[in-house]
Coordinates of C-alpha atoms and ligand atoms in Angstrom, one line a residue:
X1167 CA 0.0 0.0 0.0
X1168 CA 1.4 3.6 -0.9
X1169 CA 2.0 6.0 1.9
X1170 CA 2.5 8.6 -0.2
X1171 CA 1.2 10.6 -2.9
X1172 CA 4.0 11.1 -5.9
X1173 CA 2.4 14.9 -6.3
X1174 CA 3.5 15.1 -2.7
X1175 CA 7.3 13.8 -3.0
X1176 CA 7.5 15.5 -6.4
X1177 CA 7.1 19.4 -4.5
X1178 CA 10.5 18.5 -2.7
X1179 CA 12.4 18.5 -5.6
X1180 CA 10.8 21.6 -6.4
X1181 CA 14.3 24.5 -6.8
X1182 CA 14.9 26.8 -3.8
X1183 CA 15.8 29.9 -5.2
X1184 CA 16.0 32.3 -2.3
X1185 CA 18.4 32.7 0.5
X1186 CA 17.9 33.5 3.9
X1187 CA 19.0 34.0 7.2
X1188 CA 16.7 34.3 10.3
X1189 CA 15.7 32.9 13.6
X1190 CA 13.9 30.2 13.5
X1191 CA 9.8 30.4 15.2
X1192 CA 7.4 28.0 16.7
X1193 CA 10.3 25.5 17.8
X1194 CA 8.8 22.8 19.3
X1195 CA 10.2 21.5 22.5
X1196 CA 13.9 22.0 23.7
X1197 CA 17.1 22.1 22.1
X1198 CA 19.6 19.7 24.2
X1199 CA 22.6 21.0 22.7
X1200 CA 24.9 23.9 20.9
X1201 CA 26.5 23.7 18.2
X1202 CA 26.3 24.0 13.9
X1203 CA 24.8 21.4 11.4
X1204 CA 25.7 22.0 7.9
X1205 CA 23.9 20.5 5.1
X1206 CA 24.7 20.1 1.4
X1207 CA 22.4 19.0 -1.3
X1208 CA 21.0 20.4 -4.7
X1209 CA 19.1 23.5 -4.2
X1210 CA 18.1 24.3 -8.0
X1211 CA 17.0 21.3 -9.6
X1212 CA 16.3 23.7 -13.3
X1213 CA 17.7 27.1 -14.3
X1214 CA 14.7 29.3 -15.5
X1215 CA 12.4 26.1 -16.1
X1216 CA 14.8 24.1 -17.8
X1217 CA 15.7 21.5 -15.7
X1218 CA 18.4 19.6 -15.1
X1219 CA 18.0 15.9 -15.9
X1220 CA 19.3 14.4 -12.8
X1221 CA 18.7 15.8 -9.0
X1222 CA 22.5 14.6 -8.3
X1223 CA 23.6 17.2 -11.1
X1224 CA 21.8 20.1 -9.1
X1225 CA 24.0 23.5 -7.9
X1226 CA 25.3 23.2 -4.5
X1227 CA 23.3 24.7 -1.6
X1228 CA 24.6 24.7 2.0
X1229 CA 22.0 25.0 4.7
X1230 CA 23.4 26.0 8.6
X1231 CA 21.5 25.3 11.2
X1232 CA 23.2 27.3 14.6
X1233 CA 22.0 26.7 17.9
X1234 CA 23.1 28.7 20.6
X1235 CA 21.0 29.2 23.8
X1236 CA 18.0 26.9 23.1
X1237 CA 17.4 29.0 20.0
X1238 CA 18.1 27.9 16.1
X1239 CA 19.1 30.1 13.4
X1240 CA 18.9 29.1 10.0
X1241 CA 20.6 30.5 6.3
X1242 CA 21.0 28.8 3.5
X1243 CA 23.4 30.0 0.5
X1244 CA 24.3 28.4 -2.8
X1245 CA 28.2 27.7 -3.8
X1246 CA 29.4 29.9 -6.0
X1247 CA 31.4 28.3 -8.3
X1248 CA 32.3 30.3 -11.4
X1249 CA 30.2 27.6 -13.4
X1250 CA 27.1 28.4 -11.3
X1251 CA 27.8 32.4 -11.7
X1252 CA 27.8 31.6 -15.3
X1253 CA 24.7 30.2 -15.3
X1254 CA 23.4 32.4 -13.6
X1255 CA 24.1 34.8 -15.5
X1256 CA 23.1 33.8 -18.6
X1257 CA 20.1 31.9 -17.0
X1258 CA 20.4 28.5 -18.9
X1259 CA 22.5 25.1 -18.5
X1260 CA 25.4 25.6 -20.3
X1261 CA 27.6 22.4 -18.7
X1262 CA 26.9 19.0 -19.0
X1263 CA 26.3 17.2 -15.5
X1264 CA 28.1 13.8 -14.7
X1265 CA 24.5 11.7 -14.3
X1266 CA 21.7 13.5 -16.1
X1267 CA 22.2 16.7 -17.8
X1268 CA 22.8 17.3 -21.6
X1269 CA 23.3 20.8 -22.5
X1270 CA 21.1 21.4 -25.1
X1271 CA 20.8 21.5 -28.7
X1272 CA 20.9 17.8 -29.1
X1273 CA 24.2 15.3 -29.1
X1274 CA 25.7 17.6 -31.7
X1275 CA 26.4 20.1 -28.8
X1276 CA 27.6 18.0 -26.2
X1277 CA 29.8 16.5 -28.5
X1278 CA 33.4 16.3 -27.1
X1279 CA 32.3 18.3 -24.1
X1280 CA 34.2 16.9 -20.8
X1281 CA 34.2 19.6 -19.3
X1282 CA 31.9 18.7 -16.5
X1283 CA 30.3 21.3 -13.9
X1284 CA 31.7 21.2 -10.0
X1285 CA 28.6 21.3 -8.4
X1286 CA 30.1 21.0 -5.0
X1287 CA 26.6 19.6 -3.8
X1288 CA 27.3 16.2 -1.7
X1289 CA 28.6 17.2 1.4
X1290 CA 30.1 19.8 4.0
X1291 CA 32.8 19.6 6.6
X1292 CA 34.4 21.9 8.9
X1293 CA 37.8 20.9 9.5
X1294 CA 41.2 22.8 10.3
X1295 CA 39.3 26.0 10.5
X1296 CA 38.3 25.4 6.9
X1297 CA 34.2 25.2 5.8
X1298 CA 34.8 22.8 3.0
X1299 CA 32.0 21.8 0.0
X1300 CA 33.0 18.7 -1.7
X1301 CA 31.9 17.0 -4.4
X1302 CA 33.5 14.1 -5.7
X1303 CA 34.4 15.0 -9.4
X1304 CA 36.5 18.0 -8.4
X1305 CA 38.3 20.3 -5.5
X1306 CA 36.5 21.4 -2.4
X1307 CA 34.8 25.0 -2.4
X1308 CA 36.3 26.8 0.6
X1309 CA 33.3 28.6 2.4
X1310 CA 33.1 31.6 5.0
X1311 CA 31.5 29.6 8.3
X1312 CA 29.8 33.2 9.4
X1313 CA 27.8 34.2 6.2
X1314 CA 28.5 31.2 3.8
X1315 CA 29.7 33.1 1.3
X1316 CA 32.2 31.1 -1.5
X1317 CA 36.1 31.9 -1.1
X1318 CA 36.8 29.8 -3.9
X1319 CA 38.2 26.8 -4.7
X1320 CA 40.7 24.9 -1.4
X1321 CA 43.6 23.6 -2.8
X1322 CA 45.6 23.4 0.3
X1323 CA 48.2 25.7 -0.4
X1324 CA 48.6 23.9 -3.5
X1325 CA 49.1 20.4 -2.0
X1326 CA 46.4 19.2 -4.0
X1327 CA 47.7 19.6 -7.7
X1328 CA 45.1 20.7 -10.5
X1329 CA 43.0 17.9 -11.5
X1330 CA 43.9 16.1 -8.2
X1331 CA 40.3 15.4 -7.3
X1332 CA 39.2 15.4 -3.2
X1333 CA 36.5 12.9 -1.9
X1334 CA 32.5 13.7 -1.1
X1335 CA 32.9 11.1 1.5
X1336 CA 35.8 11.6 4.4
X1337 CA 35.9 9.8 7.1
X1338 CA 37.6 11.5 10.6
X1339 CA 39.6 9.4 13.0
X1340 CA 37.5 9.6 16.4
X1341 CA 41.0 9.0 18.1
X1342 CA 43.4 11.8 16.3
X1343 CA 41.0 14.2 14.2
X1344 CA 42.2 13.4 11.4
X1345 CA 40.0 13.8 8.5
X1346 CA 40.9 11.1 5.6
X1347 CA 39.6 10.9 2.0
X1348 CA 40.3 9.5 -0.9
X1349 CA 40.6 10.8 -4.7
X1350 CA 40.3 8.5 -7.7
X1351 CA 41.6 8.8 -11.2
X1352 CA 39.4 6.3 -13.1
X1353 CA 40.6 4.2 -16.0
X1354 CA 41.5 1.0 -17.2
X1355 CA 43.6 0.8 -14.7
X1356 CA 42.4 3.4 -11.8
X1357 CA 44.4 5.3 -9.3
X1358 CA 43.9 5.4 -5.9
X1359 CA 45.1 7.9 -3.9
X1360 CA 44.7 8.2 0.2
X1361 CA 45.1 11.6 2.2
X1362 CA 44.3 13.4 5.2
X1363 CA 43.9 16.8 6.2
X1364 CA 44.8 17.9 10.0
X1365 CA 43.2 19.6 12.7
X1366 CA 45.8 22.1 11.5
X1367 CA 44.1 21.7 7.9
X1368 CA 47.4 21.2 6.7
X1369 CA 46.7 18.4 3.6
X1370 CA 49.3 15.5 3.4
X1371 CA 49.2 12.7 0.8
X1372 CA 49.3 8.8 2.5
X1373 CA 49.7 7.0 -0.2
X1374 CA 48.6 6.1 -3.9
X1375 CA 47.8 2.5 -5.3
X1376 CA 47.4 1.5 -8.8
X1377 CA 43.8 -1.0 -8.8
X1378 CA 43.1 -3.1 -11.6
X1379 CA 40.0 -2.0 -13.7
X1380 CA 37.5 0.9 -13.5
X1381 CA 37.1 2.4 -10.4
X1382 CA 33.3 4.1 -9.3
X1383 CA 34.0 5.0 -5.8
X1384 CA 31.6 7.3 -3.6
X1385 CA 32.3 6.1 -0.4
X1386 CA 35.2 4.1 1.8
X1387 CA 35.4 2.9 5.1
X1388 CA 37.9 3.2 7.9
X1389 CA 39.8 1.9 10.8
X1390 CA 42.8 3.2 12.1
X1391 CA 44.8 0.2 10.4
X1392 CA 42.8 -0.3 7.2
X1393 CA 41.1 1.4 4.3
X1394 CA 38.0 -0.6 2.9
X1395 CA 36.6 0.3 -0.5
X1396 CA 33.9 -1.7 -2.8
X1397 CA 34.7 -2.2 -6.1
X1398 CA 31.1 -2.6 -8.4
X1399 CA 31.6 -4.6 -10.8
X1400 CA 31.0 -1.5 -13.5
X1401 CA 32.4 -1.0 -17.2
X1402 CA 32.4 2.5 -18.4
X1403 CA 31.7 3.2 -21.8
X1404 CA 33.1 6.7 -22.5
X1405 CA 32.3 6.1 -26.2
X1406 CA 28.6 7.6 -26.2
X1407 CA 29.8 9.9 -23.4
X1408 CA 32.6 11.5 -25.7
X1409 CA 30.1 11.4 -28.4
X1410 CA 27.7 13.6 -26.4
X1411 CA 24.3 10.9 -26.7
X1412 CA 25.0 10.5 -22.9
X1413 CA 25.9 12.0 -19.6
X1414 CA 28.4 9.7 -17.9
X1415 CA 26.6 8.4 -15.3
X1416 CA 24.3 6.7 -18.4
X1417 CA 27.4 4.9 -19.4
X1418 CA 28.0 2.5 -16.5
X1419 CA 26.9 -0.8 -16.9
X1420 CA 26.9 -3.8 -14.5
X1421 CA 28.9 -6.3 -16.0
X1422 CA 27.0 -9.5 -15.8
X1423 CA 28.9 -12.2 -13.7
X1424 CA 31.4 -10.5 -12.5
X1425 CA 32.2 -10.4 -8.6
X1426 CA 32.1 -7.2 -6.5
X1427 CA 35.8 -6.9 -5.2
X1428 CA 36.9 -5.7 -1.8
X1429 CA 39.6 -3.7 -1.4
X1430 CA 41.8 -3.4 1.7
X1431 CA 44.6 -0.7 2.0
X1432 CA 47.1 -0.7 4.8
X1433 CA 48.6 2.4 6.0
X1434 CA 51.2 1.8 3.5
X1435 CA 49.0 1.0 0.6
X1436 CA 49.4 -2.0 0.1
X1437 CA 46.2 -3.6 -1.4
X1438 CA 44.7 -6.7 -0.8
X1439 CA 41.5 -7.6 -3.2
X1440 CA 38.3 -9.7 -2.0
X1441 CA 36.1 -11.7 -4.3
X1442 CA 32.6 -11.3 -3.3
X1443 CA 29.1 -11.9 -5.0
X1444 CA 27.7 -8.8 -7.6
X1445 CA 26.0 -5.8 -6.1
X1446 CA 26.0 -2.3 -6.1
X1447 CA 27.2 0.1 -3.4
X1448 CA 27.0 3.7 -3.0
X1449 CA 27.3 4.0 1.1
X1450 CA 29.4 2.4 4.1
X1451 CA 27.9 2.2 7.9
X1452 CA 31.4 1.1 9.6
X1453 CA 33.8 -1.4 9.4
X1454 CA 35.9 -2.9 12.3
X1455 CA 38.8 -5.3 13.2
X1456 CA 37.5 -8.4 15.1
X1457 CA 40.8 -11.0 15.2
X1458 CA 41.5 -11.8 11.6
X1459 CA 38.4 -10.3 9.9
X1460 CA 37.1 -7.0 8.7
X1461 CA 33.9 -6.7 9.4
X1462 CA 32.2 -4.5 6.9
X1463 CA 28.4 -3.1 6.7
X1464 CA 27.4 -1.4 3.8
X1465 CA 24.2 -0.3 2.0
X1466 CA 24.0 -2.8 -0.9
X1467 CA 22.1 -2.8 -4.4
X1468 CA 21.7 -6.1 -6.5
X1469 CA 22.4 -3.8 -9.6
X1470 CA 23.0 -0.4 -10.5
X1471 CA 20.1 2.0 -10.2
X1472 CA 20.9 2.9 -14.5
X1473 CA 19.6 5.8 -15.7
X1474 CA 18.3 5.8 -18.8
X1475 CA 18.3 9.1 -21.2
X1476 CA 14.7 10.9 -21.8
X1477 CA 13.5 9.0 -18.4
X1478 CA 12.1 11.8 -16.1
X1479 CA 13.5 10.8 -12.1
X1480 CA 10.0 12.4 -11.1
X1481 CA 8.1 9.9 -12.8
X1482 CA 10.3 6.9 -11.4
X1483 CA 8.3 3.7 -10.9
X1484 CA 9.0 3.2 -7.0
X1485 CA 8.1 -0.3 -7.6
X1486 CA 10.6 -0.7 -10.5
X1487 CA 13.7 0.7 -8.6
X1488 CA 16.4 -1.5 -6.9
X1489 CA 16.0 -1.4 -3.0
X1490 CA 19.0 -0.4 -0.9
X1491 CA 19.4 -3.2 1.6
X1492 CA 22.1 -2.9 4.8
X1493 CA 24.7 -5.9 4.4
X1494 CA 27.3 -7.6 6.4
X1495 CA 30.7 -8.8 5.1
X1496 CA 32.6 -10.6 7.0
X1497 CA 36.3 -10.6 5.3
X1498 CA 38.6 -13.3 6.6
X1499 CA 42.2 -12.0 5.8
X1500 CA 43.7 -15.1 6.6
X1501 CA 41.5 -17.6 4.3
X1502 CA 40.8 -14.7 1.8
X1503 CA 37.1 -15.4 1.9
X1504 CA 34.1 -13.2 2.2
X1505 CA 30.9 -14.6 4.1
X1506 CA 28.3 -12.5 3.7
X1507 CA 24.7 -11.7 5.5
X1508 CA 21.4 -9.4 5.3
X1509 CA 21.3 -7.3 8.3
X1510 CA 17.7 -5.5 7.3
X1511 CA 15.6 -6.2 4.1
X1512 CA 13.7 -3.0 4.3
X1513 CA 14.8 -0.4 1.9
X1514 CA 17.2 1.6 2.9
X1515 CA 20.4 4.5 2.9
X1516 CA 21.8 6.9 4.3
X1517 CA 23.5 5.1 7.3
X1518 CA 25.0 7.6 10.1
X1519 CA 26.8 6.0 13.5
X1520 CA 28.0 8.0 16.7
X1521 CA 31.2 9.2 14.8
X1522 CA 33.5 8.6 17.8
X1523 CA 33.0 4.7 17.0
X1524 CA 34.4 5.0 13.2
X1525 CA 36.2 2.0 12.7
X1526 CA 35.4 0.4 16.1
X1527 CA 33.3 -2.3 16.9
X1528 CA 29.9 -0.5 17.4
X1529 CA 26.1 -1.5 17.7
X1530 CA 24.0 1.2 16.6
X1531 CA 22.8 2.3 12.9
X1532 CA 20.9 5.0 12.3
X1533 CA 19.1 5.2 8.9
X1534 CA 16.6 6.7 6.3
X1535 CA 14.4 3.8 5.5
X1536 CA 11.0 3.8 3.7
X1537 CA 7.8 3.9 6.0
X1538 CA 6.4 0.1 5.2
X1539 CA 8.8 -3.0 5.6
X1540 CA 8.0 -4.4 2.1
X1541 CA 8.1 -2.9 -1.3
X1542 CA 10.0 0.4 -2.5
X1543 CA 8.8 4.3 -1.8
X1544 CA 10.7 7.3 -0.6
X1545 CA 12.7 7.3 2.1
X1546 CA 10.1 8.2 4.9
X1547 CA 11.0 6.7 8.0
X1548 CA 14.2 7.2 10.7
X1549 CA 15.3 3.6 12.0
X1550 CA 18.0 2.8 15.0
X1551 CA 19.0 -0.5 14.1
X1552 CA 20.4 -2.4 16.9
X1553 CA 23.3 -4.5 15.6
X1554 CA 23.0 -7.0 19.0
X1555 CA 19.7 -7.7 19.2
X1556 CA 18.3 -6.8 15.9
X1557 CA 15.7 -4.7 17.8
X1558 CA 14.6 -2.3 15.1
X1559 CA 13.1 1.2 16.4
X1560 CA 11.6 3.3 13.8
X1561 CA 10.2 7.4 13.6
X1562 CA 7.6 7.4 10.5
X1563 CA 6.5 10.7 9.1
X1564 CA 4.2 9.1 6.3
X1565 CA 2.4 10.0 4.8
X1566 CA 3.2 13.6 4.4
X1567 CA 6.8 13.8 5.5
X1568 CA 10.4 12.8 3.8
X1569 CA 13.4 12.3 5.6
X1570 CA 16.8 12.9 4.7
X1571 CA 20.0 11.5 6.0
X1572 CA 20.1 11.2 9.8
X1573 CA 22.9 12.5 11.6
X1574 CA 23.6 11.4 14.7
X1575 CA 25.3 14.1 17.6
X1576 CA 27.0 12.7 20.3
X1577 CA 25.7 13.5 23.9
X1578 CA 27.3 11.0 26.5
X1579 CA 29.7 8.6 27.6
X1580 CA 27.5 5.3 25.9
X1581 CA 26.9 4.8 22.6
X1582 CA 23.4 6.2 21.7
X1583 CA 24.1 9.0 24.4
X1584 CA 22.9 11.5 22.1
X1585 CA 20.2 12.6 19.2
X1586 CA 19.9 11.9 15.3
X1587 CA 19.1 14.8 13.3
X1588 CA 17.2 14.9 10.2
X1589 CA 15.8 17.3 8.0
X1590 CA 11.9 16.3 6.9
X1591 CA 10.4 18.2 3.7
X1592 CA 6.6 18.3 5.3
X1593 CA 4.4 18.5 2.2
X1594 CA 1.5 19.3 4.0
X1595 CA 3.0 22.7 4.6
X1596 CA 5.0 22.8 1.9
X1597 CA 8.0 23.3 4.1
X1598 CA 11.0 21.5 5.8
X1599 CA 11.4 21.3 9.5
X1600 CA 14.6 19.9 11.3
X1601 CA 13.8 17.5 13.5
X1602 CA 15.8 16.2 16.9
X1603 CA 15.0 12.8 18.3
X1604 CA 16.4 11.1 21.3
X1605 CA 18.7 8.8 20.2
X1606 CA 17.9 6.5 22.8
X1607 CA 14.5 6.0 21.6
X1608 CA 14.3 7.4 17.9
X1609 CA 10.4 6.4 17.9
X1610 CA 9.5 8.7 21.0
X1611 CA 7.9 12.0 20.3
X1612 CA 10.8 14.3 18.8
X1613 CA 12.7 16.2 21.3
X1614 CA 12.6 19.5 19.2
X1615 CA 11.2 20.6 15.9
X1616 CA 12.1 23.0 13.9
X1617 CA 9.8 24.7 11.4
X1618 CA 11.4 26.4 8.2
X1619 CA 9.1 29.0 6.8
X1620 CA 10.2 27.3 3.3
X1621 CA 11.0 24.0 1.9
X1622 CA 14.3 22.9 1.3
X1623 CA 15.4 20.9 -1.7
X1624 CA 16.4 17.0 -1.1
X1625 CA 19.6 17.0 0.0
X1626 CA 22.5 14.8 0.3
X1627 CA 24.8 14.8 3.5
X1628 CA 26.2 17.1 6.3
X1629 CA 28.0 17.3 9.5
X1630 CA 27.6 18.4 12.9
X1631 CA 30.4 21.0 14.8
X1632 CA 30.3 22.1 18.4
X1633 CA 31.6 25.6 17.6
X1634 CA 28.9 28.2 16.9
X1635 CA 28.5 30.9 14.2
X1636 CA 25.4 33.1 13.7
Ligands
CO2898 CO1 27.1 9.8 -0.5

């Protein structure tokens, strides 16, 4: 049964123009702590009605959320890229996005076009004194923490050489600060390259590694000893790319029969590769050492959600569309065998842990996850999964709301001391409200929400700091 109308989920992809910068009214309840969220995500999904053919290829727009004396304050602010400025001003597409934007004027005008938009729209982290916006494809977009405005492009005092590409997806060591990430140079053979940036900010390459085949990386996982990456099982076709027929992301395939590979990176780089059966996988929960395994958990797809060209994403058949599905591996480094087991059928992404147990052994998930255990829909539901017990707590807002990724803030000595975050586009009031739930009990009545006076576009990830700007 459907708990939710399409006309409903389609309004949160609507674009969000304007920019603002305000107190926050009507909070419900109390705010239990003090500190910043950031959030990144697409905030125009068209330029003046023409619209871009993927959400994922959508112009950066940060959102900060400050609290500071049991009030909130809220702005939001798009990254101003030169590509977006050029846009703007000429108030059409004119680049090509990496999953579903043609420029247009047909193949003839895309033909040969690489050069691909940074839309610094994936995530946001504050480290070293630096606001960073990253997208995978490109170099961070340096940002001013007290009025968001763009300082340009962070290349770390040049550390990070042009066309050195940073990660959408660091991970920071709870034990040293240390934020790592990872930048890939895709071919037939693909490059790996590991790095860190300080609590200093000061960028220092780890290592880089040489992988065999095509690398499509958004995501790693970390322990203090080890560097976990998936490798799908994906052929690129750049032919029909080059050609201009289709965006990138349309020329990934799932190659049929071919194992998903594990790969494990020392802190010297030196790789060690895991056969495993086929799936897809965009997100990691954690991994951990337990004697002479690696135990993984990742977000898993049996195939690649392909996009197709002239497909509209609003009109996606829910009931068509691979589920996510949270996923065990078990990686026995001294046999070189993977066992593998389903943690939770229900669909699923977005999974957020207390960020002091990254790559420990740790029992709480936290994840978007549709409303109904069967079947595929938006994500409309928060679930703590318990890793022990299996004891599943969930926080629906169907059939009006839609959840984004949760993000857990830390609050105590144990670990679920604390509250999950998540911004939920209400459709009843056309709006988005941040809401805070006890992390304890994510199914209790929320501890505090907070009601934009607007909606707020989709989004992809954010991060939580203790220090304070307004
Ligand atoms: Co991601």
């Amino acid at each position: 049964m459907a708990t939710f109308t399409r006309s409903d989920w389609q309004q949160g992809y609507k674009s969000q123009t304007r920019e603002y910068s305000y107190w926050i009214e009507g909070i419900e309840g109390i705010i239990p702590f003090e500190g910043t969220l950031f959030r990144n995500g697409p905030g125009l999904l068209d330029r003046n009605g023409q619209r871009y053919g993927h959400p994922f290829d959508g112009d950066g727009m940060v959102c900060r959320f400050s609290f500071v004396g049991g009030r909130g304050h809220f702005c939001n602010k798009f990254v101003r890229t030169p590509e977006f400025l050029a846009e703007e001003k000429e108030g059409k597409i004119l680049y090509r996005g990496v999953f579903g934007t043609q420029k247009p004027g047909g193949w003839w005008n895309n033909l040969f076009d690489r050069k691909l938009k940074n839309i610094a729209n994936t995530n946001i982290i504050y480290q070293g004194d630096k606001l960073l916006a990253l997208w995978e494809g490109g170099q961070p977009y340096r940002l001013d923490p007290v009025n968001l405005d763009t300082i340009g492009i962070e290349n770390f005092d040049r550390a990070l050489a042009p066309g050195q590409v940073f990660t959408a997806h660091p991970r920071r060591d709870p034990d040293n600060g240390d934020l790592w990430g990872f930048g890939v140079e895709p071919g037939l053979k693909s490059i790996i390259r590991l790095f860190t940036v300080n609590q200093e900010g000061v960028y220092q390459e780890r290592y880089q590694t040489k992988v065999p085949g095509f690398c499509f990386l958004h995501d790693f996982a970390y322990t203090t000893n080890y560097q976990v990456f998936a490798q799908n099982p994906i052929s690129f076709d750049p032919l029909p790319f080059l050609l201009g027929f289709k965006t990138a992301g349309m020329c990934l395939e799932l190659k049929p029969n071919t194992p998903s590979v594990i790969l494990v990176f020392d802190r010297s780089g030196k790789l060690e590769t895991y056969n495993t059966d086929p799936c897809f996988i965009f997100h990691h929960s954690n991994v951990y050492e337990e004697g002479k395994e690696l135990v993984l958990d990742s977000i898993c797809y049996g195939t690649y959600p392909k996009l197709e060209p002239n497909v509209d994403f609003l009109d996606v058949n829910f009931d068509r569309v691979v589920p996510g599905q949270l996923w065990r591996f078990r990686i026995d480094r001294s046999t070189g065998t993977v066992k593998r087991e389903i943690l939770l059928d229900r669909s699923c992404e977005f999974p957020s842990i207390n960020p002091h147990y990254i790559g420990k052994n740790y029992r709480y998930i936290y994840l978007g996850c549709t409303s109904e255990a069967q079947g595929n829909a938006p994500l409309q539901a928060i679930m703590k999964l318990d890793l022990v017990t299996g004891v599943q707590q969930i926080h629906s807002f169907a059939p009006r709301g839609f959840v984004s990724e949760p993000i857990f803030i830390p609050g105590g000595a144990r670990e679920d001391d604390g509250w999950v975050t998540t911004l939920v586009f209400n459709a009843e009031y056309n709006r988005s409200e941040l809401v805070i739930l006890d992390a304890h009990d994510v199914s209790a009545k929320p501890v505090a929400v907070l009601p934009l006076s607007h909606h707020i576009p989709y989004g992809l990830h954010g991060s939580f700091t203790t220090k304070v700007w307004v």
